[in-house]
Coordinates of C-alpha atoms in Angstrom, one line a residue:
M86 CA 0.0 0.0 0.0
T87 CA 1.4 3.4 -1.0
I88 CA 0.8 6.6 1.0
W89 CA 0.8 9.8 -0.9
L90 CA 1.7 13.2 0.8
R91 CA 1.0 16.5 -0.7
S92 CA 4.0 18.9 -0.9
L93 CA 3.2 22.4 0.3
E94 CA 5.7 23.9 -2.1
T95 CA 4.9 22.0 -5.2
R96 CA 1.4 20.9 -4.3
K97 CA 2.4 17.4 -5.6
L98 CA 1.7 14.0 -4.1
I99 CA 4.9 12.1 -3.0
P100 CA 4.9 8.3 -2.5
I101 CA 6.5 8.2 0.9
I102 CA 5.8 4.6 1.8
S103 CA 7.1 3.2 -1.6
E104 CA 10.5 4.9 -1.2
V105 CA 10.8 3.8 2.4
S106 CA 9.9 0.3 1.4
E107 CA 12.5 0.2 -1.3
M108 CA 15.1 1.5 1.1
N109 CA 14.2 -1.1 3.7
A110 CA 14.3 -3.8 1.1
K111 CA 17.8 -2.8 -0.1
K112 CA 19.1 -2.6 3.5
N113 CA 17.7 -6.1 4.2
A114 CA 19.3 -7.5 1.1
E115 CA 22.7 -6.0 2.0
K116 CA 22.4 -7.3 5.5
F117 CA 21.5 -10.8 4.3
M118 CA 24.4 -10.8 1.9
S119 CA 26.9 -9.6 4.5
S120 CA 25.8 -12.2 7.0
K121 CA 26.1 -14.9 4.3
E122 CA 29.6 -13.8 3.5
Q123 CA 30.6 -13.9 7.1
K124 CA 29.4 -17.5 7.5
T125 CA 31.0 -18.6 4.3
P126 CA 34.8 -19.2 4.5
E127 CA 36.9 -16.8 2.4
G128 CA 37.4 -18.0 -1.2
Q129 CA 34.9 -20.9 -0.9
A130 CA 31.5 -21.1 -2.4
P131 CA 28.5 -22.3 -0.4
E132 CA 28.2 -25.3 -2.7
E133 CA 31.8 -26.3 -1.8
I134 CA 30.9 -26.2 1.9
I135 CA 27.9 -28.4 1.4
T136 CA 30.0 -30.9 -0.6
E137 CA 32.8 -30.9 2.0
Q138 CA 30.2 -31.5 4.8
H139 CA 28.7 -34.3 2.8
D140 CA 32.2 -35.9 2.3
D141 CA 32.8 -35.7 6.0
V142 CA 29.6 -37.5 6.7
E143 CA 30.5 -40.2 4.2
A144 CA 34.0 -40.5 5.8
V145 CA 32.6 -41.1 9.2
E146 CA 30.0 -43.7 8.0
P147 CA 32.6 -46.5 7.4
E148 CA 34.0 -46.1 10.9
V149 CA 30.6 -46.5 12.3
S150 CA 29.9 -49.6 10.2
A151 CA 33.3 -51.0 11.0
E152 CA 32.6 -50.8 14.7
Q153 CA 29.3 -52.6 14.2
V154 CA 31.0 -55.9 13.0
D155 CA 28.8 -59.0 13.7
P156 CA 30.5 -61.2 16.3
R157 CA 29.2 -64.3 14.4
D158 CA 31.2 -63.3 11.3
E159 CA 34.4 -63.0 13.4
K160 CA 33.7 -66.4 14.9
I161 CA 33.1 -68.0 11.5
A162 CA 36.4 -66.5 10.2
N163 CA 38.2 -68.0 13.2
L164 CA 36.7 -71.4 12.7
E165 CA 37.5 -71.4 9.0
A166 CA 41.2 -70.5 9.8
Q167 CA 41.3 -73.4 12.4
L168 CA 39.8 -75.8 9.8
A169 CA 42.4 -74.8 7.2
E170 CA 45.2 -75.3 9.6
A171 CA 43.9 -78.7 10.6
Q172 CA 43.6 -79.7 7.0
K173 CA 47.1 -78.6 6.4
R174 CA 48.5 -80.7 9.3
E175 CA 46.5 -83.7 8.2
R176 CA 47.8 -83.4 4.6
E177 CA 51.4 -83.2 5.9
V178 CA 50.8 -86.3 8.1
L179 CA 49.4 -88.2 5.1
L180 CA 52.3 -87.2 2.9
R181 CA 54.8 -88.4 5.5
A182 CA 53.0 -91.6 6.0
K183 CA 53.0 -92.2 2.2
A184 CA 56.7 -91.5 2.0
D185 CA 57.5 -93.9 4.9
E186 CA 55.4 -96.5 3.2
D187 CA 57.2 -96.1 -0.1
N188 CA 60.6 -96.3 1.6
L189 CA 59.5 -99.4 3.5
R190 CA 58.3 -101.1 0.3
R191 CA 61.6 -100.3 -1.5
R192 CA 63.7 -101.6 1.4
T193 CA 61.6 -104.7 1.5
E194 CA 62.0 -105.3 -2.2
L195 CA 65.7 -104.8 -2.0
D196 CA 65.9 -107.2 1.0
I197 CA 64.0 -109.8 -0.9
E198 CA 66.1 -109.4 -4.0
K199 CA 69.3 -109.7 -1.9
A200 CA 67.9 -112.8 -0.1
H201 CA 67.1 -114.4 -3.4
K202 CA 70.5 -113.6 -4.9
F203 CA 72.3 -114.9 -1.8
A204 CA 70.2 -118.1 -1.7
L205 CA 70.9 -118.7 -5.4
E206 CA 74.6 -118.0 -5.0
K207 CA 74.7 -120.4 -2.1
F208 CA 72.8 -123.1 -4.0
V209 CA 75.0 -122.8 -7.1
N210 CA 78.2 -122.9 -5.0
E211 CA 77.0 -126.1 -3.4
L212 CA 76.3 -127.7 -6.9
L213 CA 79.5 -126.6 -8.6
P214 CA 81.7 -129.1 -6.9
V215 CA 79.3 -131.9 -7.9
I216 CA 79.3 -130.7 -11.5
D217 CA 83.1 -130.4 -11.6
S218 CA 83.3 -134.0 -10.2
L219 CA 81.0 -135.4 -12.8
D220 CA 82.9 -133.5 -15.5
R221 CA 86.3 -134.9 -14.3
A222 CA 84.8 -138.4 -14.1
L223 CA 83.9 -138.2 -17.8
E224 CA 87.4 -137.0 -18.7
V225 CA 89.1 -140.0 -17.0
A226 CA 86.5 -142.6 -17.9
D227 CA 87.5 -145.3 -20.4
K228 CA 85.0 -144.6 -23.1
A229 CA 86.5 -147.2 -25.4
N230 CA 85.7 -150.0 -22.9
P231 CA 82.3 -151.4 -23.6
D232 CA 81.9 -152.4 -20.0
M233 CA 82.2 -148.7 -19.0
A234 CA 79.6 -147.5 -21.5
P235 CA 76.6 -147.7 -19.1
M236 CA 78.5 -145.9 -16.4
V237 CA 79.7 -143.2 -18.8
E238 CA 76.2 -142.8 -20.1
G239 CA 74.8 -142.4 -16.6
I240 CA 77.4 -139.8 -15.7
E241 CA 76.6 -137.8 -18.8
L242 CA 72.9 -137.9 -18.1
T243 CA 73.5 -136.8 -14.5
L244 CA 75.8 -134.0 -15.6
K245 CA 73.3 -132.8 -18.2
S246 CA 70.5 -132.8 -15.6
M247 CA 72.6 -130.8 -13.2
L248 CA 73.4 -128.2 -15.8
D249 CA 69.7 -127.9 -16.8
V250 CA 68.9 -127.2 -13.2
V251 CA 71.4 -124.4 -12.8
R252 CA 70.4 -122.9 -16.1
K253 CA 66.9 -122.5 -14.8
F254 CA 68.3 -120.1 -12.2
G255 CA 70.2 -118.1 -14.7
V256 CA 73.6 -119.8 -14.3
E257 CA 75.4 -120.7 -17.5
V258 CA 78.4 -122.9 -17.8
I259 CA 81.3 -121.3 -19.6
G260 CA 83.4 -124.1 -21.1
D261 CA 85.7 -122.1 -23.3
T262 CA 89.4 -122.7 -22.7
N263 CA 92.6 -121.1 -24.0
V264 CA 90.8 -117.7 -24.2
P265 CA 91.9 -114.5 -22.5
L266 CA 90.7 -114.2 -18.9
D267 CA 87.7 -111.9 -18.6
P268 CA 87.1 -110.7 -15.0
N269 CA 83.5 -110.1 -15.9
V270 CA 83.0 -113.7 -16.9
H271 CA 85.7 -115.8 -15.4
Q272 CA 86.8 -116.3 -11.8
A273 CA 90.5 -117.1 -11.5
I274 CA 91.3 -119.7 -8.8
A275 CA 95.0 -120.2 -9.4
M276 CA 97.7 -119.8 -11.9
V277 CA 99.3 -122.9 -13.5
E278 CA 102.1 -123.1 -15.9
S279 CA 101.3 -124.7 -19.2
E280 CA 103.1 -125.3 -22.5
D281 CA 99.8 -125.6 -24.4
V282 CA 98.0 -122.5 -23.1
A283 CA 99.4 -118.9 -23.2
A284 CA 99.9 -116.9 -20.1
G285 CA 96.8 -115.1 -19.0
N286 CA 94.4 -117.5 -20.7
V287 CA 91.9 -119.8 -19.2
L288 CA 93.3 -123.3 -18.8
A289 CA 90.2 -125.1 -17.6

């Protein structure tokens, strides 16, 4: 509402209230802006302040959620860790047991192989003198005498049977003579002088 006053000098109506209202409005606006500038930090827009406050709230929220950890989750994590450790120990025990079993099996196989080899060696060593005796008996036998023929035949059959037996166990008779001595094949017992066989060769 505008109030008009009449001027005594000019006899004109002057809108007093309108001018006062405009002045008051300007003062109020200036006052509002000055108070807003005081509350706003220097060199920082109001939008920036709102954003910073929002960031501060977001930064605080994780701390609050971290404090509110469910005890059941922590217990489950501990149980899972204990289970993993128990499984690791059990796996190590199984691996050690398997290694021990493999070592025991290998040792047993070696022992059995050595036992077989020793038994075979002992068996052949016991038969060799018998074979040598039969062989010498054939050498000295009078094969031209008809009366000795059955005995010679019996010795030959016995010697053949003995040789067949030792061959079944992987033992071969090496009958070559007057050949160079081979340590991998021959076993030297003694050295004998001979006019028919060169030195270092197998005599018999």
